[in-house]
Short mmCIF file of C-alpha atoms in Angstrom, two decimals:
data_model
loop_
_atom_site.label_atom_id
_atom_site.label_comp_id
_atom_site.label_asym_id
_atom_site.label_seq_id
_atom_site.Cartn_x
_atom_site.Cartn_y
_atom_site.Cartn_z
CA MET A 73 179.16 -68.24 239.04
CA PRO A 74 179.70 -64.80 236.78
CA ALA A 75 180.24 -66.40 232.77
CA ALA A 76 183.19 -65.52 231.00
CA THR A 77 183.55 -61.37 230.98
CA SER A 78 187.59 -61.83 229.77
CA SER A 79 186.42 -58.84 227.30
CA ARG A 80 186.84 -56.68 231.09
CA ARG A 81 189.19 -54.45 231.51
CA VAL A 82 189.81 -53.17 234.61
CA ALA A 83 192.50 -50.67 236.09
CA ILE A 84 192.45 -49.27 239.32
CA THR A 85 195.19 -46.57 240.43
CA SER A 86 195.34 -46.52 244.15
CA LEU A 87 196.00 -42.92 246.44
CA GLY A 88 197.05 -41.87 250.17
CA CYS A 89 197.99 -43.90 252.62
CA ALA A 90 198.73 -48.04 252.81
CA ARG A 91 195.02 -48.58 254.32
CA ASN A 92 193.94 -47.75 251.32
CA ASP A 93 196.25 -49.78 249.41
CA VAL A 94 194.39 -52.95 251.05
CA ASP A 95 191.01 -51.73 249.57
CA SER A 96 192.60 -51.36 245.78
CA GLU A 97 193.69 -54.84 246.96
CA GLU A 98 190.04 -55.97 247.26
CA LEU A 99 188.34 -54.70 244.72
CA ALA A 100 190.87 -56.10 242.86
CA GLY A 101 190.03 -59.38 244.11
CA ARG A 102 186.02 -59.19 244.00
CA LEU A 103 186.15 -57.85 240.58
CA GLN A 104 188.55 -61.06 239.49
CA ALA A 105 186.20 -63.40 240.28
CA GLU A 106 183.68 -61.46 238.83
CA GLY A 107 185.10 -62.64 235.65
CA TRP A 108 186.87 -58.85 234.77
CA THR A 109 190.71 -58.21 233.41
CA LEU A 110 192.92 -56.67 236.67
CA VAL A 111 195.83 -54.07 233.92
CA ASP A 112 198.00 -51.94 234.84
CA ASP A 113 197.52 -48.78 232.63
CA PRO A 114 193.92 -47.19 232.79
CA SER A 115 194.14 -46.43 229.29
CA ASP A 116 193.73 -50.51 228.23
CA ALA A 117 191.43 -50.44 230.74
CA ASP A 118 187.58 -50.34 229.60
CA VAL A 119 186.72 -48.71 233.41
CA ALA A 120 189.76 -47.23 234.98
CA VAL A 121 189.14 -46.56 238.82
CA VAL A 122 190.86 -44.74 240.89
CA ASN A 123 190.35 -45.21 244.34
CA THR A 124 191.42 -42.00 245.77
CA CYS A 125 192.35 -39.79 248.96
CA GLY A 126 191.06 -37.74 250.81
CA PHE A 127 193.18 -36.92 253.81
CA VAL A 128 194.14 -33.49 253.77
CA GLU A 129 194.16 -31.03 250.85
CA GLN A 130 197.10 -31.70 249.12
CA ALA A 131 195.81 -35.38 248.44
CA LYS A 132 192.50 -34.12 247.74
CA GLN A 133 193.95 -32.03 244.46
CA ASP A 134 196.43 -35.27 243.57
CA SER A 135 192.90 -36.91 243.22
CA VAL A 136 191.23 -34.81 241.56
CA ASP A 137 193.87 -34.70 239.49
CA THR A 138 194.27 -37.87 238.70
CA LEU A 139 191.04 -38.77 238.07
CA LEU A 140 190.57 -36.19 235.37
CA GLU A 141 193.77 -37.68 233.48
CA ALA A 142 192.35 -40.60 233.61
CA ALA A 143 189.14 -38.70 231.41
CA GLN A 144 191.68 -37.90 229.00
CA LEU A 145 192.24 -41.58 228.33
CA LYS A 146 188.37 -41.85 226.89
CA ASP A 147 186.70 -41.64 223.74
CA GLY A 148 190.60 -42.62 222.40
CA GLY A 149 192.88 -40.66 224.79
CA HIS A 150 195.31 -38.04 222.80
CA ASP A 151 196.54 -40.38 220.58
CA GLY A 152 193.26 -42.48 219.35
CA THR A 153 195.22 -45.58 220.97
CA SER A 154 193.27 -45.04 224.59
CA ARG A 155 191.12 -48.37 225.22
CA THR A 156 189.26 -46.39 228.55
CA ARG A 157 185.55 -46.40 228.25
CA ALA A 158 184.89 -45.14 231.26
CA VAL A 159 186.20 -43.68 234.70
CA VAL A 160 185.08 -44.06 238.79
CA ALA A 161 186.12 -41.83 241.62
CA VAL A 162 185.72 -44.82 244.69
CA GLY A 163 187.47 -43.94 247.72
CA CYS A 164 187.73 -41.90 251.11
CA LEU A 165 187.38 -38.75 248.11
CA ALA A 166 184.40 -40.59 246.98
CA GLU A 167 182.84 -41.36 250.20
CA ARG A 168 183.77 -38.14 252.06
CA TYR A 169 182.04 -36.11 249.31
CA GLY A 170 179.77 -38.37 247.31
CA THR A 171 177.64 -35.59 245.06
CA GLU A 172 179.11 -32.79 246.19
CA LEU A 173 182.70 -35.07 243.90
CA ALA A 174 180.13 -36.04 241.04
CA GLY A 175 178.50 -32.37 240.66
CA SER A 176 181.92 -30.32 240.31
CA LEU A 177 183.84 -33.00 238.46
CA PRO A 178 181.56 -34.70 235.87
CA GLU A 179 184.62 -35.88 233.48
CA ALA A 180 183.79 -39.58 236.25
CA ASP A 181 181.40 -41.33 235.06
CA ALA A 182 180.30 -42.45 238.85
CA VAL A 183 181.62 -41.74 242.29
CA LEU A 184 180.54 -44.58 244.63
CA GLY A 185 181.38 -45.05 248.37
CA PHE A 186 182.36 -47.94 250.66
CA ASP A 187 178.45 -49.56 250.52
CA SER A 188 179.30 -50.30 246.55
CA TYR A 189 182.69 -52.28 246.74
CA ALA A 190 180.50 -55.33 247.43
CA ASP A 191 179.07 -54.75 244.58
CA MET A 192 181.66 -52.30 241.65
CA SER A 193 181.66 -55.28 239.47
CA SER A 194 177.59 -55.08 238.52
CA HIS A 195 177.89 -50.79 238.95
CA LEU A 196 181.63 -51.18 236.64
CA GLN A 197 178.71 -52.97 233.88
CA ALA A 198 175.93 -50.44 234.06
CA VAL A 199 179.08 -47.85 233.79
CA LEU A 200 179.75 -49.34 230.31
CA ALA A 201 176.49 -49.43 229.67
CA GLY A 202 175.82 -45.99 229.68
CA GLU A 203 174.37 -45.89 232.64
CA ARG A 204 175.01 -43.62 235.32
CA PRO A 205 175.32 -45.19 239.21
CA ALA A 206 173.50 -42.74 241.73
CA SER A 207 176.11 -41.09 243.60
CA HIS A 208 177.33 -41.63 246.89
CA VAL A 209 175.72 -39.36 249.56
CA PRO A 210 177.77 -38.78 252.17
CA ARG A 211 176.83 -39.70 256.43
CA ASP A 212 179.05 -40.13 259.32
CA ARG A 213 179.78 -43.52 259.45
CA ARG A 214 180.43 -43.57 262.52
CA SER A 215 176.31 -43.97 263.15
CA LEU A 216 177.08 -47.20 261.49
CA LEU A 217 178.04 -49.10 264.51
CA PRO A 218 177.42 -49.58 268.27
CA LEU A 219 178.46 -47.45 270.57
CA SER A 220 179.77 -49.65 272.73
CA PRO A 221 182.88 -51.52 271.35
CA VAL A 222 181.94 -55.79 272.80
CA ASP A 223 178.52 -55.12 270.98
CA ARG A 224 180.43 -53.87 267.05
CA GLN A 225 181.51 -57.62 266.24
CA ALA A 226 177.73 -59.18 266.08
CA ALA A 227 177.18 -55.47 263.76
CA ARG A 228 180.16 -55.43 261.56
CA ALA A 229 178.83 -58.03 258.77
CA GLY A 230 176.26 -56.32 257.60
CA THR A 231 178.45 -53.65 258.08
CA ALA A 232 181.05 -52.30 254.88
CA VAL A 233 184.08 -52.07 256.44
CA PRO A 234 186.70 -51.87 253.67
CA GLY A 235 189.69 -54.01 253.24
CA THR A 236 189.06 -56.19 255.64
CA GLY A 237 187.31 -59.05 253.34
CA VAL A 238 183.54 -57.48 255.75
CA LEU A 239 181.81 -55.75 253.04
CA ALA A 240 177.33 -55.69 253.49
CA ALA A 241 175.49 -57.59 250.37
CA PRO A 242 172.60 -59.53 250.32
CA ASP A 243 174.79 -62.67 249.10
CA ALA A 244 178.37 -62.10 251.02
CA GLY A 245 178.65 -66.00 252.14
CA VAL A 246 179.23 -66.41 248.28
CA LEU A 247 181.25 -63.77 247.62
CA ALA A 248 183.16 -65.14 250.47
CA GLY A 249 184.07 -68.54 248.85
CA ARG A 250 181.17 -69.62 251.03
CA GLY A 251 177.65 -71.41 250.64
CA THR A 252 175.10 -70.82 253.19
CA ALA A 253 175.80 -73.45 255.28
CA GLY A 254 179.35 -72.74 255.11
CA ALA A 255 180.92 -75.33 252.50
CA PRO A 256 182.26 -74.44 249.90
CA SER A 257 180.83 -72.79 246.54
CA PRO A 258 181.63 -74.91 243.71
CA VAL A 259 184.00 -73.16 241.06
CA ASP A 260 183.47 -74.00 237.16
CA GLU A 261 187.09 -73.03 236.71
CA ALA A 262 185.14 -72.45 233.12
CA ASP A 263 182.87 -70.05 234.33
CA GLY A 264 185.70 -68.03 235.10
CA PRO A 265 187.69 -67.05 238.36
CA SER A 266 185.83 -67.08 241.49
CA LEU A 267 187.13 -66.51 244.97
CA ALA A 268 186.85 -69.14 246.43
CA ALA A 269 189.61 -70.43 243.73
CA VAL A 270 192.16 -68.31 245.87
CA ALA A 271 191.89 -69.19 248.88
CA PRO A 272 194.91 -70.08 250.33
CA ALA A 273 195.91 -73.45 251.22
CA SER A 274 195.83 -73.36 254.46
CA GLY A 275 192.32 -71.53 254.98
CA PRO A 276 189.68 -69.86 253.46
CA PRO A 277 189.49 -68.11 250.56
CA VAL A 278 190.57 -64.17 250.92
CA VAL A 279 188.81 -61.07 249.28
CA ARG A 280 192.23 -60.49 247.42
CA ALA A 281 194.19 -59.91 244.62
CA ARG A 282 198.04 -58.67 244.33
CA LEU A 283 198.89 -55.56 242.63
CA GLY A 284 202.36 -55.71 242.37
CA SER A 285 204.98 -57.72 242.72
CA ALA A 286 206.66 -56.23 245.34
CA PRO A 287 208.32 -58.70 248.36
CA TRP A 288 205.90 -56.83 251.00
CA ALA A 289 202.10 -55.95 251.50
CA SER A 290 200.12 -54.61 254.51
CA LEU A 291 197.59 -56.55 256.12
CA LYS A 292 194.88 -55.06 257.36
CA ILE A 293 194.01 -55.67 260.84
CA ALA A 294 191.17 -52.65 262.42
CA SER A 295 189.51 -50.31 260.67
CA GLY A 296 188.04 -46.66 262.49
CA CYS A 297 188.69 -44.39 265.16
CA ASP A 298 187.28 -43.15 268.16
CA ARG A 299 189.81 -40.39 268.81
CA ARG A 300 188.84 -37.26 268.32
CA CYS A 301 190.87 -35.52 267.04
CA THR A 302 189.98 -32.12 266.70
CA PHE A 303 192.03 -31.62 264.00
CA CYS A 304 191.31 -35.18 262.23
CA ALA A 305 188.24 -36.00 259.82
CA ILE A 306 188.65 -39.49 259.62
CA PRO A 307 186.38 -41.42 262.08
CA ALA A 308 183.64 -39.42 260.03
CA PHE A 309 184.30 -40.95 257.19
CA ARG A 310 185.78 -43.97 257.86
CA GLY A 311 183.63 -45.02 261.20
CA SER A 312 183.72 -46.46 264.51
CA PHE A 313 186.97 -48.89 265.47
CA VAL A 314 187.07 -51.98 264.33
CA SER A 315 188.83 -54.67 264.17
CA ARG A 316 189.62 -58.06 262.18
CA ARG A 317 189.49 -61.46 264.11
CA PRO A 318 193.30 -62.89 264.49
CA THR A 319 191.68 -65.71 262.50
CA GLU A 320 191.52 -63.40 259.84
CA VAL A 321 194.56 -61.59 259.89
CA LEU A 322 196.71 -64.99 260.41
CA ASP A 323 194.30 -66.46 256.92
CA GLU A 324 195.61 -63.26 254.40
CA ALA A 325 199.85 -63.63 256.37
CA ARG A 326 199.86 -66.97 255.13
CA TRP A 327 197.94 -66.02 251.62
CA LEU A 328 199.63 -63.32 251.09
CA ALA A 329 203.24 -66.05 251.89
CA GLU A 330 202.42 -68.13 249.38
CA ARG A 331 202.35 -65.20 246.72
CA GLY A 332 205.71 -64.55 247.73
CA VAL A 333 204.89 -61.39 250.27
CA ARG A 334 208.60 -62.09 253.15
CA GLU A 335 207.40 -58.98 255.14
CA VAL A 336 203.84 -58.27 256.38
CA PHE A 337 202.99 -54.29 257.37
CA LEU A 338 200.61 -54.33 259.98
CA VAL A 339 198.45 -51.70 259.75
CA SER A 340 195.56 -49.60 260.50
CA GLU A 341 193.83 -46.61 261.72
CA ASN A 342 194.39 -47.17 265.27
CA THR A 343 196.48 -50.50 266.01
CA THR A 344 197.16 -49.14 269.72
CA SER A 345 192.93 -50.05 269.26
CA TYR A 346 193.41 -53.95 268.53
CA GLY A 347 191.06 -56.58 270.34
CA LYS A 348 188.72 -54.07 272.04
CA ASP A 349 186.21 -54.86 270.39
CA LEU A 350 187.02 -58.53 271.08
CA GLY A 351 187.24 -58.39 274.63
CA ASP A 352 190.76 -58.26 275.10
CA LEU A 353 193.03 -55.06 274.52
CA ASP A 354 195.90 -57.68 274.68
CA LEU A 355 195.32 -59.37 271.73
CA LEU A 356 198.06 -57.63 269.71
CA GLN A 357 200.78 -59.43 271.96
CA SER A 358 199.20 -63.12 271.20
CA VAL A 359 199.08 -62.12 267.50
CA LEU A 360 202.28 -60.48 266.38
CA PRO A 361 203.95 -64.15 267.12
CA GLU A 362 201.80 -66.10 265.17
CA VAL A 363 201.85 -63.99 261.99
CA ALA A 364 206.27 -64.01 262.65
CA ALA A 365 205.07 -68.03 262.56
CA VAL A 366 203.89 -68.09 259.47
CA ASP A 367 205.73 -70.20 256.99
CA GLY A 368 207.47 -67.75 254.51
CA ILE A 369 206.78 -64.76 256.39
CA GLU A 370 210.18 -63.50 258.11
CA ARG A 371 209.26 -60.07 258.98
CA VAL A 372 206.29 -58.21 261.12
CA ARG A 373 205.85 -54.27 261.13
CA VAL A 374 203.35 -52.80 262.65
CA SER A 375 202.11 -49.27 262.01
CA TYR A 376 200.13 -46.24 263.39
CA LEU A 377 200.51 -46.51 267.06
CA GLN A 378 198.78 -43.98 268.96
CA PRO A 379 200.99 -43.87 271.51
CA ALA A 380 198.78 -42.46 274.42
CA GLU A 381 197.78 -46.20 274.08
CA LEU A 382 201.26 -48.14 273.79
CA ARG A 383 200.68 -50.39 277.06
CA PRO A 384 204.15 -51.81 278.35
CA GLY A 385 202.97 -55.52 277.19
CA LEU A 386 202.57 -53.69 273.97
CA LEU A 387 205.73 -52.03 273.32
CA GLU A 388 207.42 -54.64 275.02
CA ALA A 389 206.20 -57.99 272.03
CA ILE A 390 207.16 -55.19 270.00
CA ALA A 391 210.83 -54.59 270.68
CA THR A 392 211.49 -58.56 270.82
CA THR A 393 209.21 -61.35 269.56
CA PRO A 394 211.45 -62.85 266.58
CA GLY A 395 210.33 -62.18 263.72
CA VAL A 396 208.88 -58.74 264.48
CA VAL A 397 211.38 -55.75 263.71
CA PRO A 398 211.49 -53.31 266.44
CA TYR A 399 209.82 -50.16 264.79
CA PHE A 400 207.85 -47.79 265.84
CA ASP A 401 205.67 -45.81 264.13
CA LEU A 402 204.31 -42.94 266.83
CA SER A 403 201.43 -40.67 265.99
CA PHE A 404 202.97 -37.38 268.51
CA GLN A 405 201.60 -34.54 265.89
CA HIS A 406 203.46 -32.45 268.13
CA ALA A 407 204.63 -31.79 271.50
CA SER A 408 203.19 -29.06 273.11
CA ALA A 409 201.27 -30.25 276.17
CA THR A 410 199.21 -26.89 275.72
CA LEU A 411 198.67 -27.93 272.03
CA LEU A 412 198.33 -31.06 272.43
CA ARG A 413 195.04 -30.92 274.87
CA ARG A 414 193.79 -28.41 272.12
CA MET A 415 193.44 -31.26 269.49
CA ARG A 416 191.93 -33.67 272.46
CA ARG A 417 194.93 -35.50 272.01
CA PHE A 418 197.44 -36.35 275.32
CA GLY A 419 200.85 -36.36 276.45
CA GLY A 420 204.12 -33.62 275.49
CA SER A 421 207.55 -34.17 275.40
CA ALA A 422 208.32 -35.59 278.70
CA ASP A 423 206.61 -38.19 277.79
CA PHE A 424 207.39 -38.49 274.60
CA LEU A 425 210.50 -39.05 274.97
CA ASP A 426 210.34 -40.74 278.35
CA LEU A 427 208.17 -43.32 276.12
CA LEU A 428 211.80 -43.15 273.52
CA GLY A 429 213.73 -43.92 275.97
CA ARG A 430 211.92 -47.20 276.95
CA VAL A 431 211.70 -48.42 274.00
CA ARG A 432 215.81 -47.93 273.12
CA ALA A 433 215.63 -49.95 277.15
CA LEU A 434 214.18 -52.46 275.09
CA ALA A 435 215.95 -52.13 271.45
CA PRO A 436 218.87 -49.78 271.35
CA ALA A 437 218.50 -49.43 267.88
CA ALA A 438 214.91 -49.56 267.01
CA GLY A 439 213.69 -47.47 264.35
CA VAL A 440 210.76 -44.56 265.05
CA ARG A 441 208.60 -41.87 262.64
CA SER A 442 206.31 -39.72 264.09
CA ASN A 443 204.04 -36.79 262.16
CA VAL A 444 203.49 -33.61 262.89
CA ILE A 445 201.69 -30.96 262.85
CA VAL A 446 203.03 -26.67 262.23
CA GLY A 447 200.89 -24.18 262.41
CA PHE A 448 197.41 -25.27 264.33
CA PRO A 449 195.54 -22.37 265.76
CA GLY A 450 196.83 -20.23 268.27
CA GLU A 451 199.59 -22.60 268.11
CA THR A 452 202.39 -20.33 269.88
CA GLU A 453 206.62 -19.38 268.82
CA ALA A 454 206.85 -21.07 272.35
CA ASP A 455 205.26 -24.41 270.67
CA VAL A 456 206.84 -24.26 267.42
CA GLU A 457 210.28 -24.18 269.64
CA GLU A 458 209.60 -26.44 271.80
CA LEU A 459 208.22 -28.73 269.20
CA VAL A 460 211.60 -28.38 267.55
CA GLY A 461 213.64 -28.29 270.67
CA PHE A 462 211.27 -32.47 271.54
CA LEU A 463 212.72 -33.58 267.73
CA SER A 464 216.35 -32.77 269.10
CA GLN A 465 216.03 -35.15 271.33
CA ALA A 466 214.49 -37.35 270.31
CA ARG A 467 216.73 -38.48 267.32
CA LEU A 468 214.37 -39.60 264.96
CA ASP A 469 214.43 -41.70 262.36
CA VAL A 470 212.03 -40.26 260.32
CA VAL A 471 209.83 -37.09 260.36
CA GLY A 472 206.79 -35.52 258.28
CA VAL A 473 205.66 -31.88 258.68
CA PHE A 474 202.54 -31.49 257.22
CA GLY A 475 200.92 -27.40 258.00
CA TYR A 476 197.73 -27.23 259.20
CA SER A 477 194.95 -26.31 257.24
CA ASP A 478 191.32 -26.99 257.77
CA GLU A 479 189.53 -29.89 257.59
CA ASP A 480 185.97 -29.81 257.15
CA GLY A 481 183.07 -31.19 260.20
CA THR A 482 186.75 -30.70 262.14
CA GLU A 483 186.18 -29.14 265.64
CA ALA A 484 189.43 -27.39 264.89
CA GLU A 485 187.36 -25.90 261.21
CA THR A 486 185.74 -24.25 263.96
CA TYR A 487 188.79 -22.27 266.06
CA GLY A 488 190.27 -19.26 266.96
CA GLY A 489 193.61 -18.80 266.53
CA LYS A 490 194.50 -19.09 263.23
CA HIS A 491 197.77 -18.33 261.21
CA ASP A 492 197.58 -16.58 257.38
CA ALA A 493 199.07 -19.63 254.63
CA GLU A 494 201.39 -17.71 254.71
CA GLU A 495 202.73 -18.55 257.96
CA VAL A 496 201.96 -21.94 258.46
CA ALA A 497 204.13 -22.63 255.54
CA ALA A 498 207.02 -20.54 256.82
CA ARG A 499 206.62 -22.83 260.15
CA VAL A 500 206.81 -25.87 258.26
CA GLU A 501 209.77 -24.39 256.04
CA HIS A 502 211.59 -24.13 259.86
CA VAL A 503 210.37 -27.49 260.84
CA SER A 504 211.33 -29.25 258.09
CA ALA A 505 214.85 -27.71 257.34
CA VAL A 506 215.94 -28.93 261.56
CA VAL A 507 214.00 -32.03 260.42
CA ASP A 508 215.86 -32.82 257.45
CA GLU A 509 219.48 -32.09 259.64
CA LEU A 510 217.96 -34.40 262.78
CA VAL A 511 217.15 -37.24 260.42
CA ALA A 512 220.88 -36.83 258.58
CA GLN A 513 222.16 -37.35 261.53
CA ARG A 514 220.21 -40.16 262.59
CA ALA A 515 221.31 -42.08 259.28
CA GLU A 516 224.83 -41.35 259.94
CA ASP A 517 224.59 -42.57 263.74
CA ARG A 518 223.75 -45.91 262.14
CA VAL A 519 226.90 -46.37 260.30
CA GLY A 520 228.73 -49.21 261.34
CA GLU A 521 225.45 -50.62 262.72
CA ALA A 522 224.48 -54.15 261.25
CA VAL A 523 221.16 -54.54 259.78
CA ASP A 524 218.83 -57.45 257.65
CA VAL A 525 217.87 -55.58 253.98
CA LEU A 526 214.37 -56.86 252.12
CA VAL A 527 215.71 -56.46 248.07
CA GLU A 528 213.46 -55.01 246.45
CA GLU A 529 214.47 -53.63 243.54
CA VAL A 530 218.65 -54.18 241.63
CA LEU A 531 220.14 -51.27 240.69
CA THR A 532 221.33 -50.98 237.03
CA GLY A 533 222.55 -47.19 235.25
CA ASP A 534 222.35 -43.73 237.06
CA ALA A 535 220.76 -45.07 240.06
CA ALA A 536 223.71 -47.44 240.57
CA ALA A 537 225.92 -45.11 239.68
CA GLU A 538 224.87 -42.66 242.13
CA VAL A 539 225.27 -45.13 245.24
CA LEU A 540 228.52 -45.77 244.07
CA ASP A 541 229.93 -42.47 244.14
CA LEU A 542 229.00 -42.01 248.26
CA LEU A 543 231.60 -44.90 247.64
CA PRO A 544 234.82 -43.49 245.34
CA GLY A 545 237.01 -46.81 244.71
CA ARG A 546 233.76 -48.80 244.21
CA THR A 547 232.75 -49.76 240.44
CA SER A 548 230.25 -51.50 238.58
CA GLY A 549 231.98 -53.90 237.78
CA GLU A 550 233.25 -54.96 241.28
CA VAL A 551 229.26 -55.11 243.09
CA VAL A 552 226.11 -55.49 242.21
CA VAL A 553 224.04 -52.57 243.92
CA VAL A 554 221.09 -53.41 245.29
CA SER A 555 218.18 -51.77 247.09
CA GLY A 556 215.81 -52.59 249.65
CA ARG A 557 214.93 -51.99 253.63
CA ALA A 558 216.84 -52.48 256.96
CA ALA A 559 214.36 -53.20 259.95
CA HIS A 560 213.99 -49.96 260.80
CA GLN A 561 212.97 -48.31 257.91
CA GLY A 562 209.20 -49.07 257.42
CA PRO A 563 208.16 -48.95 253.25
CA GLU A 564 207.49 -46.57 250.16
CA VAL A 565 209.03 -43.25 252.70
CA ASP A 566 211.48 -44.39 255.51
CA GLY A 567 213.82 -43.63 253.62
CA THR A 568 215.80 -46.57 251.72
CA THR A 569 219.57 -49.58 252.04
CA ALA A 570 221.61 -49.55 249.62
CA VAL A 571 223.87 -52.70 249.47
CA LEU A 572 226.82 -53.07 247.81
CA VAL A 573 227.35 -57.40 247.13
CA PRO A 574 230.57 -58.47 245.65
CA ARG A 575 230.55 -60.58 242.12
CA SER A 576 231.53 -63.64 243.57
CA ALA A 577 230.91 -67.08 242.61
CA ASP A 578 230.42 -67.27 246.22
CA VAL A 579 228.33 -64.48 247.21
CA PRO A 580 224.20 -65.96 247.29
CA ASP A 581 221.28 -65.40 245.34
CA VAL A 582 220.64 -61.40 245.77
CA GLY A 583 217.39 -60.97 243.59
CA VAL A 584 213.90 -59.26 244.98
CA GLY A 585 212.38 -60.34 247.83
CA THR A 586 215.91 -62.23 249.68
CA PHE A 587 217.53 -61.07 252.76
CA VAL A 588 220.82 -59.48 252.97
CA ARG A 589 223.26 -59.72 256.52
CA ALA A 590 225.56 -55.98 255.75
CA VAL A 591 227.35 -53.30 258.00
CA VAL A 592 226.21 -49.93 257.59
CA VAL A 593 229.14 -48.20 255.75
CA ALA A 594 228.35 -44.63 254.49
CA SER A 595 224.44 -42.14 255.10
CA ASP A 596 223.10 -39.90 252.74
CA GLY A 597 220.22 -37.95 254.20
CA ALA A 598 217.92 -40.92 255.42
CA ASP A 599 218.90 -43.35 252.91
CA LEU A 600 222.30 -46.05 253.72
CA VAL A 601 224.71 -48.03 251.89
CA ALA A 602 225.76 -50.92 253.18
CA ALA A 603 228.62 -53.90 252.39
CA PRO A 604 227.93 -57.40 253.33
CA GLY A 605 228.94 -58.46 256.85
CA PRO A 606 227.91 -59.99 259.61
CA VAL A 607 224.26 -58.69 261.60
CA GLY A 608 224.50 -58.64 265.19
CA GLY A 609 221.43 -59.00 267.35
CA ASP A 610 221.10 -55.28 267.10
CA ALA A 611 219.67 -56.13 263.51
#
């Protein structure tokens, strides 16, 4: 067991997607088990760890900027009060560029890849001792697991798969809180925390520590991707697709519920592939009701669905399973069939509209979001207008619009027919303007709809006043304004719903983590305003 080391403090800053957030909390759990104290503010930490994003150019720049900001805290920072002694880069940017990033960013005291996660405590301790661990040497992580999906589970334990509680390490059994014979490892509280000490009451330990107090949390059900989209580098640095076993998913859902989580957000690079390496492509349909039945979990949300892989059974399970919200995060990327083939994807306007029709036939109020890329090499003006026409008919709740840029090592990087940066930016602006109007219209269509809102914040001051301005005649003396998300709204990027709850003795508590039944009375862009009322079957 680790010796008591309460003086070691670490702050983990997580950038990028929800999957990265899970990785950060796994790192936090491992470090906490090794005696590190987790703090929120990097200036209060001995080591500032930045879990970087390496997806697109802007995300890469944000990661570098965050590392540089953290480095300025060393040696007391600007005002001499900072405790920070070292800055360490981990995550996708570090995994993808490794030694190159270390050479261009000497301000970082270490650049560590996924293979270092299992022994992160030792690496951080070495950095504090003045050593500089060898920088990660990038490699194509698809080569680390067998080509055949059904052979991957056996090899998984020897391969670092961040965010799944399975990392290659000689003492992985002990790290998982179990001895070599499967018996619980001894816990000596005097020696500090251990992974065995963070076990859910109903199952084995979970390698994770929460870095926030939100009433929702992401839960990674798989990692990696087997698709070969020509614009995307993720498979090369995240590796081949590998599912977590249902027992692991359920154990972690219980663990989260015991810590106040009311909504779990099931994430992966491609959720529609779940189970293919376990010999059952219908497995998610069986897992969803089990997660929804976990005591304390009120809502289950599924993310990252590939339209071409969304089978009828899974569509029906998401749309109709009690406790699972009818929310469809569909990765369309474009609507032109010709351009989609160039991206090595499938479908087109007609296919996607048919899919949306089947979704809404089962769940008329279903939430649907997507992302699209404009300015892809070879994209014509006719392709752009087809995309705009599709979006106009699709009635999506949220659409992220991204401009194409070359990604190192991808097939599209070698393509001709590229547009200059100014043209890409112009197309982004055009499509974004259309999307803004369409999303606002879709939100307005929801006025009168019954919703069930998970409260994430109680608004006060200017934030509450902005909501009240949308409904003249209401005052803060009459209502409490809370903000959260309805079933059709995913966390952080899909808009919010503010609820005006009357200040009355007979109104139940509306604190963070509670659900408020309400009816939508107004909209503002993608955001909604609601007032308490009965919720029917559409919620």
